[in-house]
Structures are given as C-alpha cells and as structure tokens.
Amino acid sequence: MLENLKEIVLQEAKRAQALGLCRHRSGNFSLKDKKTGLICLTPAGVDREAMTPADIVVMDAAGNVVEAAPGRRPTSEALMHLAAYDARPDITAIVHTHSRFAQVCAVLRQEIPPVVAEMAHLRCKKGRIPVAQYARAGSPELAESVVAPLKESDAILLASHGVLTVDADSLAEALLKAAYVEEIAEVYCHARLLAKGEPPRIPPEDLDLQR
C-alpha cells in the first residue's frame, strides 16, 4: 500500500540523518496521500540505517493504523503529525528534526527573527520562526501546541525539543526547510554572541513571503 510514498519517506529520513539534522533515532517524517488522505509515517524505535520501506507505517487521519509490519508501530510523535495535518489542510509533508543550533534556540524558547534572506523560504507570515509552547514529547498537549504557530509559518521550533517543518507538496521541500532552519539558527546564535545582544534584522516586509 502506497509503496511509492513509503520509498520517499524512507529516502528523506535517511537524507536527514546524512545531513546531520537527526542523529541516532531522533526525528520523524510523514507524507500524506492526496487521493486517500492516508499518511505514511516513520516507525518508532527503528534505526534509519536499517529501515526499509516495509517498516513505514500507514495511518488514517483519525490515527488508526491501516498497515504496519509485525512489531512496527508509528512514531511516538504521530499525534503531532495528525494535529499538524488537521491545522493545515494545505500540507502533505512533515519533517521533525533535532538539529543542534535550532535546539539551542528551542531550549531558550527563543524565536528566530529575520536575520538572513533565506527566511523567505519558510513562509513566515510574521517574519519569524515561532516557538510552540513546551509540552512533553509524544503527548496530546504537544500536538495541540503546534497548531497556532503552524498557522503563521511553515517552520517552527518546539520548546526544549526540536524543529517541525511542513510543505504543501514535497517531503524533500519540507526537509530543505528544516535545513534552512538549522543554518539560520546557527547564524543567529553566532551573531548574538559576537554582537553581545540582538543582531540587526531584515525588515519583514523585505522578505518575499510567497516564495
């Protein structure tokens, strides 16, 4: 079932690890089929190096497992993915990463302001990468926390946790956005250290937010 989508999820999950955006077994990925509304998600507790398309779990929008190999269950963050799809009916792809500099900002509950032009790729309506309120990983509260910030940006930070990015059409694009978040976060962290305070910002209106 949805073998082509499973292949894409596997490919992008492995690429995220190769890019250093996720390490060990952290992070998770999903892709929604536009025709059926079914969602392919990475499984819980499986090393990405050993993961195969057969390990990818299929769920429906209500959270019911439609297809899973024996012993496989969906990522522990499945509720967060379902909440994101519900909040943003336009999206079909979700990436959750634990990249280092973005996590620094997430731990500090520090939203990332528009410091470089690459912010335009993230469709940040308010010219910032917002931070979702803290909630325990895997909890219904965490799922609820992503709803409001995702309505203003395709990229958000999860307090003391990591990064969540979404895209309307492509898991590869959602992953690219996660890569941009990490690069922007690294620039921002270094700029704050050197400036000993907040660095200069790009006026939000100068960003092409429709890009």
PDB file of C-alpha atoms in Angstrom:
ATOM      1  CA  MET A   1       0.000   0.000   0.000  1.00  0.00           C
ATOM      2  CA  LEU A   2       1.305   3.436  -1.040  1.00  0.00           C
ATOM      3  CA  GLU A   3       4.681   1.894  -1.830  1.00  0.00           C
ATOM      4  CA  ASN A   4       5.862   4.991  -3.707  1.00  0.00           C
ATOM      5  CA  LEU A   5       5.166   7.215  -0.704  1.00  0.00           C
ATOM      6  CA  LYS A   6       6.919   4.775   1.621  1.00  0.00           C
ATOM      7  CA  GLU A   7      10.021   4.937  -0.567  1.00  0.00           C
ATOM      8  CA  ILE A   8      10.006   8.739  -0.416  1.00  0.00           C
ATOM      9  CA  VAL A   9       9.603   8.781   3.372  1.00  0.00           C
ATOM     10  CA  LEU A  10      12.484   6.347   3.768  1.00  0.00           C
ATOM     11  CA  GLN A  11      14.711   8.272   1.366  1.00  0.00           C
ATOM     12  CA  GLU A  12      14.158  11.632   3.045  1.00  0.00           C
ATOM     13  CA  ALA A  13      14.508  10.197   6.553  1.00  0.00           C
ATOM     14  CA  LYS A  14      17.902   8.772   5.617  1.00  0.00           C
ATOM     15  CA  ARG A  15      18.890  12.006   3.905  1.00  0.00           C
ATOM     16  CA  ALA A  16      18.056  13.975   7.054  1.00  0.00           C
ATOM     17  CA  GLN A  17      20.430  11.772   9.008  1.00  0.00           C
ATOM     18  CA  ALA A  18      23.150  12.164   6.371  1.00  0.00           C
ATOM     19  CA  LEU A  19      22.740  15.946   6.594  1.00  0.00           C
ATOM     20  CA  GLY A  20      23.206  15.804  10.372  1.00  0.00           C
ATOM     21  CA  LEU A  21      19.702  17.107  11.114  1.00  0.00           C
ATOM     22  CA  CYS A  22      18.767  13.961  13.064  1.00  0.00           C
ATOM     23  CA  ARG A  23      21.035  11.627  14.942  1.00  0.00           C
ATOM     24  CA  HIS A  24      20.584   8.180  16.400  1.00  0.00           C
ATOM     25  CA  ARG A  25      16.820   7.521  16.342  1.00  0.00           C
ATOM     26  CA  SER A  26      15.631  11.093  16.825  1.00  0.00           C
ATOM     27  CA  GLY A  27      13.230  12.848  14.495  1.00  0.00           C
ATOM     28  CA  ASN A  28      10.345  11.564  12.395  1.00  0.00           C
ATOM     29  CA  PHE A  29       8.797  12.062   8.967  1.00  0.00           C
ATOM     30  CA  SER A  30       5.436  11.692   7.272  1.00  0.00           C
ATOM     31  CA  LEU A  31       3.803  12.092   3.879  1.00  0.00           C
ATOM     32  CA  LYS A  32       0.070  12.257   3.143  1.00  0.00           C
ATOM     33  CA  ASP A  33      -1.504  10.743   0.065  1.00  0.00           C
ATOM     34  CA  LYS A  34      -3.608  13.419  -1.625  1.00  0.00           C
ATOM     35  CA  LYS A  35      -6.137  10.951  -3.023  1.00  0.00           C
ATOM     36  CA  THR A  36      -6.896   8.814   0.023  1.00  0.00           C
ATOM     37  CA  GLY A  37      -5.794  11.072   2.877  1.00  0.00           C
ATOM     38  CA  LEU A  38      -3.761   8.180   4.299  1.00  0.00           C
ATOM     39  CA  ILE A  39      -0.476   9.069   5.966  1.00  0.00           C
ATOM     40  CA  CYS A  40       2.847   7.230   5.752  1.00  0.00           C
ATOM     41  CA  LEU A  41       4.973   7.720   8.887  1.00  0.00           C
ATOM     42  CA  THR A  42       8.347   6.552  10.077  1.00  0.00           C
ATOM     43  CA  PRO A  43       8.108   3.852  12.768  1.00  0.00           C
ATOM     44  CA  ALA A  44       9.101   4.144  16.412  1.00  0.00           C
ATOM     45  CA  GLY A  45      12.396   2.717  17.599  1.00  0.00           C
ATOM     46  CA  VAL A  46      13.911   1.708  14.255  1.00  0.00           C
ATOM     47  CA  ASP A  47      17.419   2.787  13.253  1.00  0.00           C
ATOM     48  CA  ARG A  48      17.219   4.648   9.949  1.00  0.00           C
ATOM     49  CA  GLU A  49      20.266   2.827   8.614  1.00  0.00           C
ATOM     50  CA  ALA A  50      18.397  -0.462   8.921  1.00  0.00           C
ATOM     51  CA  MET A  51      14.973   0.871   7.961  1.00  0.00           C
ATOM     52  CA  THR A  52      13.236  -0.396   4.816  1.00  0.00           C
ATOM     53  CA  PRO A  53      10.028   0.684   3.035  1.00  0.00           C
ATOM     54  CA  ALA A  54       8.229  -2.213   4.737  1.00  0.00           C
ATOM     55  CA  ASP A  55       8.894  -0.563   8.116  1.00  0.00           C
ATOM     56  CA  ILE A  56       6.922   2.583   7.195  1.00  0.00           C
ATOM     57  CA  VAL A  57       3.518   2.650   8.916  1.00  0.00           C
ATOM     58  CA  VAL A  58       0.274   3.781   7.246  1.00  0.00           C
ATOM     59  CA  MET A  59      -2.369   5.590   9.309  1.00  0.00           C
ATOM     60  CA  ASP A  60      -5.617   7.354   8.570  1.00  0.00           C
ATOM     61  CA  ALA A  61      -6.441  10.919   9.628  1.00  0.00           C
ATOM     62  CA  ALA A  62      -8.168   9.646  12.769  1.00  0.00           C
ATOM     63  CA  GLY A  63      -4.990   7.941  13.960  1.00  0.00           C
ATOM     64  CA  ASN A  64      -5.965   4.370  13.135  1.00  0.00           C
ATOM     65  CA  VAL A  65      -3.147   2.136  11.896  1.00  0.00           C
ATOM     66  CA  VAL A  66      -4.144   0.905   8.436  1.00  0.00           C
ATOM     67  CA  GLU A  67      -0.984  -1.026   7.639  1.00  0.00           C
ATOM     68  CA  ALA A  68       2.091  -1.940   9.669  1.00  0.00           C
ATOM     69  CA  ALA A  69       4.617  -4.756   9.556  1.00  0.00           C
ATOM     70  CA  PRO A  70       4.631  -7.118  12.553  1.00  0.00           C
ATOM     71  CA  GLY A  71       6.177  -5.394  15.560  1.00  0.00           C
ATOM     72  CA  ARG A  72       6.088  -1.954  13.946  1.00  0.00           C
ATOM     73  CA  ARG A  73       4.169   0.971  15.372  1.00  0.00           C
ATOM     74  CA  PRO A  74       4.036   4.615  14.250  1.00  0.00           C
ATOM     75  CA  THR A  75       6.404   7.226  15.626  1.00  0.00           C
ATOM     76  CA  SER A  76       5.639   8.354  19.163  1.00  0.00           C
ATOM     77  CA  GLU A  77       5.014  11.812  17.687  1.00  0.00           C
ATOM     78  CA  ALA A  78       2.136  10.577  15.496  1.00  0.00           C
ATOM     79  CA  LEU A  79      -0.354  12.787  17.352  1.00  0.00           C
ATOM     80  CA  MET A  80       1.735  15.841  16.495  1.00  0.00           C
ATOM     81  CA  HIS A  81       1.741  14.912  12.809  1.00  0.00           C
ATOM     82  CA  LEU A  82      -2.029  14.379  12.811  1.00  0.00           C
ATOM     83  CA  ALA A  83      -2.601  17.720  14.551  1.00  0.00           C
ATOM     84  CA  ALA A  84      -0.407  19.491  12.006  1.00  0.00           C
ATOM     85  CA  TYR A  85      -2.302  17.987   9.068  1.00  0.00           C
ATOM     86  CA  ASP A  86      -5.596  18.935  10.685  1.00  0.00           C
ATOM     87  CA  ALA A  87      -4.448  22.518  11.344  1.00  0.00           C
ATOM     88  CA  ARG A  88      -3.016  22.929   7.846  1.00  0.00           C
ATOM     89  CA  PRO A  89      -5.215  21.143   5.275  1.00  0.00           C
ATOM     90  CA  ASP A  90      -2.926  22.508   2.547  1.00  0.00           C
ATOM     91  CA  ILE A  91       0.110  20.457   3.601  1.00  0.00           C
ATOM     92  CA  THR A  92       1.090  16.909   2.640  1.00  0.00           C
ATOM     93  CA  ALA A  93       4.580  16.577   4.144  1.00  0.00           C
ATOM     94  CA  ILE A  94       6.030  16.927   7.647  1.00  0.00           C
ATOM     95  CA  VAL A  95       9.609  16.772   8.923  1.00  0.00           C
ATOM     96  CA  HIS A  96      10.619  16.773  12.599  1.00  0.00           C
ATOM     97  CA  THR A  97      14.335  17.153  13.337  1.00  0.00           C
ATOM     98  CA  HIS A  98      16.610  17.623  16.342  1.00  0.00           C
ATOM     99  CA  SER A  99      19.375  19.743  14.823  1.00  0.00           C
ATOM    100  CA  ARG A 100      21.829  21.327  17.240  1.00  0.00           C
ATOM    101  CA  PHE A 101      21.666  25.102  16.825  1.00  0.00           C
ATOM    102  CA  ALA A 102      17.904  25.060  16.342  1.00  0.00           C
ATOM    103  CA  GLN A 103      17.653  23.060  19.562  1.00  0.00           C
ATOM    104  CA  VAL A 104      19.703  25.717  21.366  1.00  0.00           C
ATOM    105  CA  CYS A 105      17.086  28.282  20.377  1.00  0.00           C
ATOM    106  CA  ALA A 106      14.293  25.855  21.269  1.00  0.00           C
ATOM    107  CA  VAL A 107      15.742  25.242  24.744  1.00  0.00           C
ATOM    108  CA  LEU A 108      15.861  29.002  25.316  1.00  0.00           C
ATOM    109  CA  ARG A 109      12.310  29.402  23.926  1.00  0.00           C
ATOM    110  CA  GLN A 110      13.929  31.923  21.575  1.00  0.00           C
ATOM    111  CA  GLU A 111      12.069  32.658  18.367  1.00  0.00           C
ATOM    112  CA  ILE A 112      14.373  33.355  15.439  1.00  0.00           C
ATOM    113  CA  PRO A 113      13.908  36.793  13.868  1.00  0.00           C
ATOM    114  CA  PRO A 114      14.562  37.672  10.202  1.00  0.00           C
ATOM    115  CA  VAL A 115      18.343  37.938  10.185  1.00  0.00           C
ATOM    116  CA  VAL A 116      19.064  36.478   6.729  1.00  0.00           C
ATOM    117  CA  ALA A 117      17.182  36.434   3.434  1.00  0.00           C
ATOM    118  CA  GLU A 118      16.795  32.619   3.459  1.00  0.00           C
ATOM    119  CA  MET A 119      13.941  33.140   5.924  1.00  0.00           C
ATOM    120  CA  ALA A 120      11.807  33.780   2.811  1.00  0.00           C
ATOM    121  CA  HIS A 121      11.808  30.043   2.033  1.00  0.00           C
ATOM    122  CA  LEU A 122       9.974  29.308   5.285  1.00  0.00           C
ATOM    123  CA  ARG A 123       6.788  31.278   4.538  1.00  0.00           C
ATOM    124  CA  CYS A 124       6.911  33.047   7.901  1.00  0.00           C
ATOM    125  CA  LYS A 125       3.914  35.383   7.812  1.00  0.00           C
ATOM    126  CA  LYS A 126       5.188  37.401  10.767  1.00  0.00           C
ATOM    127  CA  GLY A 127       8.840  37.353   9.701  1.00  0.00           C
ATOM    128  CA  ARG A 128       9.989  34.988  12.442  1.00  0.00           C
ATOM    129  CA  ILE A 129      10.391  31.312  13.237  1.00  0.00           C
ATOM    130  CA  PRO A 130       7.981  30.985  16.176  1.00  0.00           C
ATOM    131  CA  VAL A 131       8.284  28.687  19.183  1.00  0.00           C
ATOM    132  CA  ALA A 132       5.494  26.341  20.230  1.00  0.00           C
ATOM    133  CA  GLN A 133       4.738  26.171  23.945  1.00  0.00           C
ATOM    134  CA  TYR A 134       6.534  23.439  25.845  1.00  0.00           C
ATOM    135  CA  ALA A 135       4.800  20.089  26.252  1.00  0.00           C
ATOM    136  CA  ARG A 136       6.042  16.567  26.894  1.00  0.00           C
ATOM    137  CA  ALA A 137       7.233  14.699  23.807  1.00  0.00           C
ATOM    138  CA  GLY A 138       4.545  12.473  22.344  1.00  0.00           C
ATOM    139  CA  SER A 139       1.751  13.988  24.418  1.00  0.00           C
ATOM    140  CA  PRO A 140      -1.629  15.339  23.254  1.00  0.00           C
ATOM    141  CA  GLU A 141      -0.510  18.685  24.685  1.00  0.00           C
ATOM    142  CA  LEU A 142       2.476  18.742  22.338  1.00  0.00           C
ATOM    143  CA  ALA A 143       0.174  18.009  19.412  1.00  0.00           C
ATOM    144  CA  GLU A 144      -2.049  20.924  20.419  1.00  0.00           C
ATOM    145  CA  SER A 145       0.938  23.236  20.880  1.00  0.00           C
ATOM    146  CA  VAL A 146       1.907  23.152  17.186  1.00  0.00           C
ATOM    147  CA  VAL A 147      -1.486  24.280  15.864  1.00  0.00           C
ATOM    148  CA  ALA A 148      -1.206  28.045  16.393  1.00  0.00           C
ATOM    149  CA  PRO A 149       2.436  28.551  15.294  1.00  0.00           C
ATOM    150  CA  LEU A 150       1.961  26.438  12.157  1.00  0.00           C
ATOM    151  CA  LYS A 151      -0.745  28.841  11.058  1.00  0.00           C
ATOM    152  CA  GLU A 152       1.874  31.577  10.764  1.00  0.00           C
ATOM    153  CA  SER A 153       4.891  29.655   9.491  1.00  0.00           C
ATOM    154  CA  ASP A 154       5.959  26.510   7.624  1.00  0.00           C
ATOM    155  CA  ALA A 155       8.796  26.168  10.147  1.00  0.00           C
ATOM    156  CA  ILE A 156       8.508  26.253  13.930  1.00  0.00           C
ATOM    157  CA  LEU A 157      10.591  25.398  16.976  1.00  0.00           C
ATOM    158  CA  LEU A 158       9.302  23.015  19.633  1.00  0.00           C
ATOM    159  CA  ALA A 159      10.333  24.301  23.064  1.00  0.00           C
ATOM    160  CA  SER A 160      13.199  22.220  24.519  1.00  0.00           C
ATOM    161  CA  HIS A 161      12.689  19.722  21.723  1.00  0.00           C
ATOM    162  CA  GLY A 162      13.494  20.496  18.089  1.00  0.00           C
ATOM    163  CA  VAL A 163      12.138  21.647  14.738  1.00  0.00           C
ATOM    164  CA  LEU A 164       8.933  20.995  12.801  1.00  0.00           C
ATOM    165  CA  THR A 165       8.626  21.937   9.137  1.00  0.00           C
ATOM    166  CA  VAL A 166       5.831  21.358   6.632  1.00  0.00           C
ATOM    167  CA  ASP A 167       5.235  21.634   2.906  1.00  0.00           C
ATOM    168  CA  ALA A 168       2.226  21.571   0.618  1.00  0.00           C
ATOM    169  CA  ASP A 169       3.645  19.143  -1.920  1.00  0.00           C
ATOM    170  CA  SER A 170       7.040  17.645  -1.171  1.00  0.00           C
ATOM    171  CA  LEU A 171       8.815  15.912   1.690  1.00  0.00           C
ATOM    172  CA  ALA A 172      12.100  16.965   0.087  1.00  0.00           C
ATOM    173  CA  GLU A 173      10.995  20.606   0.353  1.00  0.00           C
ATOM    174  CA  ALA A 174       9.957  20.148   3.971  1.00  0.00           C
ATOM    175  CA  LEU A 175      13.417  18.715   4.656  1.00  0.00           C
ATOM    176  CA  LEU A 176      15.032  21.639   2.842  1.00  0.00           C
ATOM    177  CA  LYS A 177      13.127  23.979   5.147  1.00  0.00           C
ATOM    178  CA  ALA A 178      14.461  22.088   8.172  1.00  0.00           C
ATOM    179  CA  ALA A 179      17.980  22.503   6.773  1.00  0.00           C
ATOM    180  CA  TYR A 180      17.369  26.244   6.357  1.00  0.00           C
ATOM    181  CA  VAL A 181      16.137  26.479   9.947  1.00  0.00           C
ATOM    182  CA  GLU A 182      19.355  24.916  11.221  1.00  0.00           C
ATOM    183  CA  GLU A 183      21.556  27.191   9.091  1.00  0.00           C
ATOM    184  CA  ILE A 184      19.622  30.298  10.117  1.00  0.00           C
ATOM    185  CA  ALA A 185      19.720  29.236  13.773  1.00  0.00           C
ATOM    186  CA  GLU A 186      23.499  28.776  13.585  1.00  0.00           C
ATOM    187  CA  VAL A 187      23.985  32.224  12.044  1.00  0.00           C
ATOM    188  CA  TYR A 188      21.666  33.771  14.632  1.00  0.00           C
ATOM    189  CA  CYS A 189      23.402  32.121  17.597  1.00  0.00           C
ATOM    190  CA  HIS A 190      26.864  33.211  16.423  1.00  0.00           C
ATOM    191  CA  ALA A 191      25.655  36.717  15.573  1.00  0.00           C
ATOM    192  CA  ARG A 192      24.154  37.141  19.057  1.00  0.00           C
ATOM    193  CA  LEU A 193      27.429  36.063  20.650  1.00  0.00           C
ATOM    194  CA  LEU A 194      29.527  38.445  18.562  1.00  0.00           C
ATOM    195  CA  ALA A 195      27.085  41.335  18.926  1.00  0.00           C
ATOM    196  CA  LYS A 196      26.644  40.610  22.635  1.00  0.00           C
ATOM    197  CA  GLY A 197      22.943  41.094  22.038  1.00  0.00           C
ATOM    198  CA  GLU A 198      20.411  41.030  19.254  1.00  0.00           C
ATOM    199  CA  PRO A 199      21.909  41.360  15.746  1.00  0.00           C
ATOM    200  CA  PRO A 200      20.445  43.633  13.046  1.00  0.00           C
ATOM    201  CA  ARG A 201      17.273  42.356  11.427  1.00  0.00           C
ATOM    202  CA  ILE A 202      15.906  42.393   7.915  1.00  0.00           C
ATOM    203  CA  PRO A 203      12.594  44.271   7.748  1.00  0.00           C
ATOM    204  CA  PRO A 204       9.940  41.522   7.459  1.00  0.00           C
ATOM    205  CA  GLU A 205       8.378  43.353   4.522  1.00  0.00           C
ATOM    206  CA  ASP A 206      11.626  42.885   2.586  1.00  0.00           C
ATOM    207  CA  LEU A 207      11.164  39.108   2.628  1.00  0.00           C
ATOM    208  CA  ASP A 208       9.306  37.528  -0.256  1.00  0.00           C
ATOM    209  CA  LEU A 209       6.921  35.587   1.943  1.00  0.00           C
ATOM    210  CA  GLN A 210       5.178  33.991  -1.035  1.00  0.00           C
ATOM    211  CA  ARG A 211       8.353  32.398  -2.359  1.00  0.00           C
TER     212      ARG A 211
END
